[in-house]
mmCIF file of C-alpha atoms in Angstrom:
data_model
loop_
_atom_site.group_PDB
_atom_site.id
_atom_site.type_symbol
_atom_site.label_atom_id
_atom_site.label_comp_id
_atom_site.label_asym_id
_atom_site.label_seq_id
_atom_site.Cartn_x
_atom_site.Cartn_y
_atom_site.Cartn_z
ATOM 1 C CA MET A 1 99.846 151.412 56.662
ATOM 2 C CA ILE A 2 99.913 149.563 59.972
ATOM 3 C CA ARG A 3 96.763 147.709 58.957
ATOM 4 C CA CYS A 4 98.414 146.513 55.719
ATOM 5 C CA LEU A 5 101.505 145.339 57.600
ATOM 6 C CA PHE A 6 99.359 143.466 60.130
ATOM 7 C CA LEU A 7 97.325 141.727 57.406
ATOM 8 C CA THR A 8 100.512 140.855 55.518
ATOM 9 C CA ALA A 9 101.998 139.336 58.683
ATOM 10 C CA ILE A 10 98.832 137.280 59.298
ATOM 11 C CA LEU A 11 98.813 135.984 55.714
ATOM 12 C CA ALA A 12 102.517 135.130 55.914
ATOM 13 C CA MET A 13 101.925 133.122 59.081
ATOM 14 C CA LEU A 14 99.014 131.306 57.445
ATOM 15 C CA GLY A 15 101.115 130.497 54.399
ATOM 16 C CA ALA A 16 103.850 129.084 56.598
ATOM 17 C CA CYS A 17 101.379 126.841 58.396
ATOM 18 C CA THR A 18 100.145 125.232 55.197
ATOM 19 C CA THR A 19 103.492 123.869 54.017
ATOM 20 C CA VAL A 20 104.051 121.264 56.753
ATOM 21 C CA PRO A 21 101.883 118.142 56.499
ATOM 22 C CA LYS A 22 100.567 116.696 59.728
ATOM 23 C CA VAL A 23 101.124 112.933 60.134
ATOM 24 C CA GLN A 24 99.045 110.880 62.567
ATOM 25 C CA THR A 25 98.773 107.161 63.268
ATOM 26 C CA ARG A 26 96.427 104.876 65.172
ATOM 27 C CA TYR A 27 96.662 101.155 65.826
ATOM 28 C CA SER A 28 94.731 98.447 67.565
ATOM 29 C CA PRO A 29 96.063 97.821 71.077
ATOM 30 C CA SER A 30 95.803 94.084 70.427
ATOM 31 C CA ALA A 31 97.858 94.290 67.220
ATOM 32 C CA ASP A 32 101.180 92.461 67.343
ATOM 33 C CA PHE A 33 103.522 93.039 64.423
ATOM 34 C CA SER A 34 106.522 91.172 65.855
ATOM 35 C CA ASP A 35 105.907 88.046 63.764
ATOM 36 C CA VAL A 36 105.150 89.855 60.484
ATOM 37 C CA LYS A 37 107.517 88.870 57.700
ATOM 38 C CA THR A 38 105.572 89.430 54.457
ATOM 39 C CA PHE A 39 103.318 92.119 53.021
ATOM 40 C CA ALA A 40 101.209 92.737 49.943
ATOM 41 C CA VAL A 41 100.111 96.029 48.441
ATOM 42 C CA LEU A 42 96.413 96.114 47.636
ATOM 43 C CA PRO A 43 95.363 97.423 44.202
ATOM 44 C CA MET A 44 95.602 101.203 43.976
ATOM 45 C CA PRO A 45 92.325 103.152 43.919
ATOM 46 C CA THR A 46 91.211 104.349 40.494
ATOM 47 C CA GLN A 47 90.047 107.731 41.799
ATOM 48 C CA ILE A 48 90.859 110.153 44.598
ATOM 49 C CA THR A 49 87.774 111.948 45.931
ATOM 50 C CA GLY A 50 87.863 115.595 44.898
ATOM 51 C CA ALA A 51 90.785 115.217 42.466
ATOM 52 C CA GLU A 52 90.700 115.337 38.677
ATOM 53 C CA PRO A 53 89.603 111.979 37.210
ATOM 54 C CA GLY A 54 92.916 110.859 35.694
ATOM 55 C CA VAL A 55 95.246 111.621 38.594
ATOM 56 C CA MET A 56 95.768 107.966 39.570
ATOM 57 C CA VAL A 57 97.121 107.209 36.094
ATOM 58 C CA GLU A 58 100.199 109.211 37.109
ATOM 59 C CA LEU A 59 100.262 108.383 40.830
ATOM 60 C CA ALA A 60 99.503 104.650 41.055
ATOM 61 C CA ALA A 61 102.863 103.197 39.946
ATOM 62 C CA PRO A 62 105.127 105.621 41.910
ATOM 63 C CA ALA A 63 102.935 105.320 45.033
ATOM 64 C CA LYS A 64 103.024 101.518 44.922
ATOM 65 C CA ALA A 65 106.797 101.561 44.353
ATOM 66 C CA ALA A 66 107.262 103.869 47.365
ATOM 67 C CA ILE A 67 105.197 101.573 49.611
ATOM 68 C CA ILE A 68 107.164 98.509 48.464
ATOM 69 C CA ALA A 69 110.524 100.277 48.932
ATOM 70 C CA ASP A 70 109.629 101.445 52.461
ATOM 71 C CA MET A 71 108.311 98.069 53.577
ATOM 72 C CA GLU A 72 111.328 96.217 52.143
ATOM 73 C CA ALA A 73 113.654 98.711 53.851
ATOM 74 C CA LYS A 74 112.014 97.687 57.142
ATOM 75 C CA GLY A 75 112.876 94.038 56.418
ATOM 76 C CA TYR A 76 109.514 92.802 55.141
ATOM 77 C CA GLN A 77 109.265 90.750 51.931
ATOM 78 C CA GLN A 78 106.622 91.277 49.288
ATOM 79 C CA ALA A 79 104.258 88.330 48.777
ATOM 80 C CA PRO A 80 100.969 87.609 47.006
ATOM 81 C CA VAL A 81 97.864 88.952 48.764
ATOM 82 C CA GLU A 82 96.661 85.433 49.542
ATOM 83 C CA THR A 83 99.773 84.468 51.526
ATOM 84 C CA ALA A 84 100.971 87.823 52.925
ATOM 85 C CA ASP A 85 100.980 88.401 56.688
ATOM 86 C CA ILE A 86 99.697 91.972 56.231
ATOM 87 C CA THR A 87 98.175 94.017 53.414
ATOM 88 C CA VAL A 88 98.785 97.702 52.747
ATOM 89 C CA GLY A 89 96.092 99.868 51.170
ATOM 90 C CA LEU A 90 96.280 103.504 50.049
ATOM 91 C CA HIS A 91 93.420 106.035 50.078
ATOM 92 C CA GLY A 92 93.248 109.740 49.411
ATOM 93 C CA GLU A 93 90.849 112.659 49.171
ATOM 94 C CA LEU A 94 90.755 116.385 48.492
ATOM 95 C CA LEU A 95 88.007 118.348 50.207
ATOM 96 C CA PRO A 96 87.254 122.063 49.886
ATOM 97 C CA ARG A 97 87.453 123.987 53.157
ATOM 98 C CA THR A 98 86.825 127.555 54.290
ATOM 99 C CA GLN A 99 88.678 129.203 57.159
ATOM 100 C CA VAL A 100 87.418 132.406 58.799
ATOM 101 C CA ILE A 101 89.920 134.307 60.938
ATOM 102 C CA ASN A 102 88.787 137.063 63.247
ATOM 103 C CA THR A 103 91.702 139.474 63.613
ATOM 104 C CA GLY A 104 90.058 141.326 66.470
ATOM 105 C CA TYR A 105 89.623 145.044 66.456
ATOM 106 C CA MET A 106 91.879 147.013 64.138
ATOM 107 C CA PRO A 107 92.589 150.740 64.412
ATOM 108 C CA GLN A 108 90.351 152.457 61.895
ATOM 109 C CA THR A 109 88.123 155.488 62.217
ATOM 110 C CA TYR A 110 84.531 154.798 61.356
ATOM 111 C CA SER A 111 81.676 157.257 61.585
ATOM 112 C CA ASP A 112 78.001 156.539 61.623
ATOM 113 C CA PRO A 113 75.269 158.819 60.237
ATOM 114 C CA TRP A 114 74.710 160.409 63.657
ATOM 115 C CA LEU A 115 78.337 161.597 63.763
ATOM 116 C CA ASN A 116 79.510 159.166 66.376
ATOM 117 C CA SER A 117 83.084 158.122 65.756
ATOM 118 C CA TYR A 118 84.380 154.586 66.463
ATOM 119 C CA PRO A 119 88.181 154.264 66.562
ATOM 120 C CA TYR A 120 88.233 150.483 66.011
ATOM 121 C CA GLN A 121 86.572 148.121 63.602
ATOM 122 C CA GLN A 122 86.485 144.324 63.640
ATOM 123 C CA GLN A 123 88.275 142.630 60.706
ATOM 124 C CA GLN A 124 87.830 139.120 59.300
ATOM 125 C CA ILE A 125 89.847 137.165 56.761
ATOM 126 C CA VAL A 126 88.129 134.422 54.773
ATOM 127 C CA ARG A 127 90.362 131.852 53.127
ATOM 128 C CA ASN A 128 89.349 128.993 50.825
ATOM 129 C CA TYR A 129 91.648 125.999 50.421
ATOM 130 C CA ASP A 130 91.627 122.285 49.660
ATOM 131 C CA GLN A 131 92.540 119.863 52.431
ATOM 132 C CA GLY A 132 94.339 116.834 51.066
ATOM 133 C CA THR A 133 94.477 113.598 53.051
ATOM 134 C CA LEU A 134 96.671 110.621 52.196
ATOM 135 C CA ALA A 135 96.042 107.461 54.247
ATOM 136 C CA LEU A 136 97.742 104.076 54.453
ATOM 137 C CA GLU A 137 95.881 101.189 56.078
ATOM 138 C CA ILE A 138 97.566 97.995 57.222
ATOM 139 C CA SER A 139 95.336 94.991 57.779
ATOM 140 C CA ARG A 140 95.924 91.458 58.975
ATOM 141 C CA GLN A 141 93.498 88.706 57.992
ATOM 142 C CA GLY A 142 90.938 91.301 56.936
ATOM 143 C CA LYS A 143 91.107 93.207 60.245
ATOM 144 C CA LEU A 144 92.378 96.788 60.221
ATOM 145 C CA ASP A 145 95.309 96.926 62.666
ATOM 146 C CA TRP A 146 97.132 100.164 61.803
ATOM 147 C CA VAL A 147 96.335 103.357 59.941
ATOM 148 C CA GLY A 148 98.552 106.347 59.244
ATOM 149 C CA TRP A 149 97.531 109.521 57.478
ATOM 150 C CA SER A 150 98.855 112.891 56.479
ATOM 151 C CA THR A 151 96.825 116.042 55.921
ATOM 152 C CA GLN A 152 97.933 119.178 54.176
ATOM 153 C CA LYS A 153 96.309 122.416 53.054
ATOM 154 C CA ARG A 154 96.592 123.223 49.349
ATOM 155 C CA ALA A 155 95.548 126.075 47.113
ATOM 156 C CA PRO A 156 92.174 125.374 45.473
ATOM 157 C CA GLY A 157 92.637 123.676 42.105
ATOM 158 C CA ALA A 158 96.376 123.045 42.566
ATOM 159 C CA THR A 159 97.645 119.944 40.788
ATOM 160 C CA ILE A 160 98.718 116.908 42.795
ATOM 161 C CA ASN A 161 102.486 116.622 42.863
ATOM 162 C CA THR A 162 103.807 113.052 42.621
ATOM 163 C CA ASP A 163 106.925 113.904 44.656
ATOM 164 C CA ASN A 164 104.761 115.234 47.514
ATOM 165 C CA VAL A 165 102.684 112.032 47.518
ATOM 166 C CA ILE A 166 105.848 109.889 47.631
ATOM 167 C CA ALA A 167 107.247 112.027 50.477
ATOM 168 C CA GLY A 168 103.932 111.652 52.323
ATOM 169 C CA ILE A 169 104.079 107.863 51.997
ATOM 170 C CA HIS A 170 107.629 107.846 53.410
ATOM 171 C CA GLU A 171 106.600 110.063 56.341
ATOM 172 C CA ILE A 172 103.551 107.947 57.157
ATOM 173 C CA LEU A 173 105.377 104.604 56.992
ATOM 174 C CA ALA A 174 108.194 105.990 59.163
ATOM 175 C CA ASP A 175 105.845 105.333 62.114
ATOM 176 C CA PHE A 176 105.227 101.691 61.214
ATOM 177 C CA PRO A 177 105.442 99.352 63.039
ATOM 178 C CA PRO A 178 104.349 101.139 66.217
ATOM 179 C CA ASP A 179 106.721 101.127 69.162
ATOM 180 C CA GLU A 180 106.498 98.127 71.469
ATOM 181 C CA LYS A 181 104.059 98.506 74.344
#
């Protein structure tokens, strides 16, 4: 009974950890965004690595609209790629992962053929999941100056939710432009 409660508690903690995406950003120390006034969104990718082939048919238009809305809310104006100060590109991937958790020694009586009794036995939990990554890259004159990405664990084979992608774009672009040095 205690063993079942312990395993249930571990699985509940793992489930709680997978619901919050982790957002990270990096930028070039020489990048200066103070004079940026215009942006352009690069063409959306036609495929996301590891996802079903037609997923971008549903995601491309809402993702592009979310990028445009966020950038305009920051005071930037959309412009053609040729004349824009910066360009914004979107990338994504889903990769299968395996997590092995060693729970330590659990109370359990185990006997070997020579009648020795061991009161504890080591337990392991193996969990398969997909790790989804959504990345936004901001370039200036062909040079990558800023990148922000979000990673999240998902159940294997789960469908990509458009609302989650839009929320991820908003969370990533919340950190752009980086704080002044």
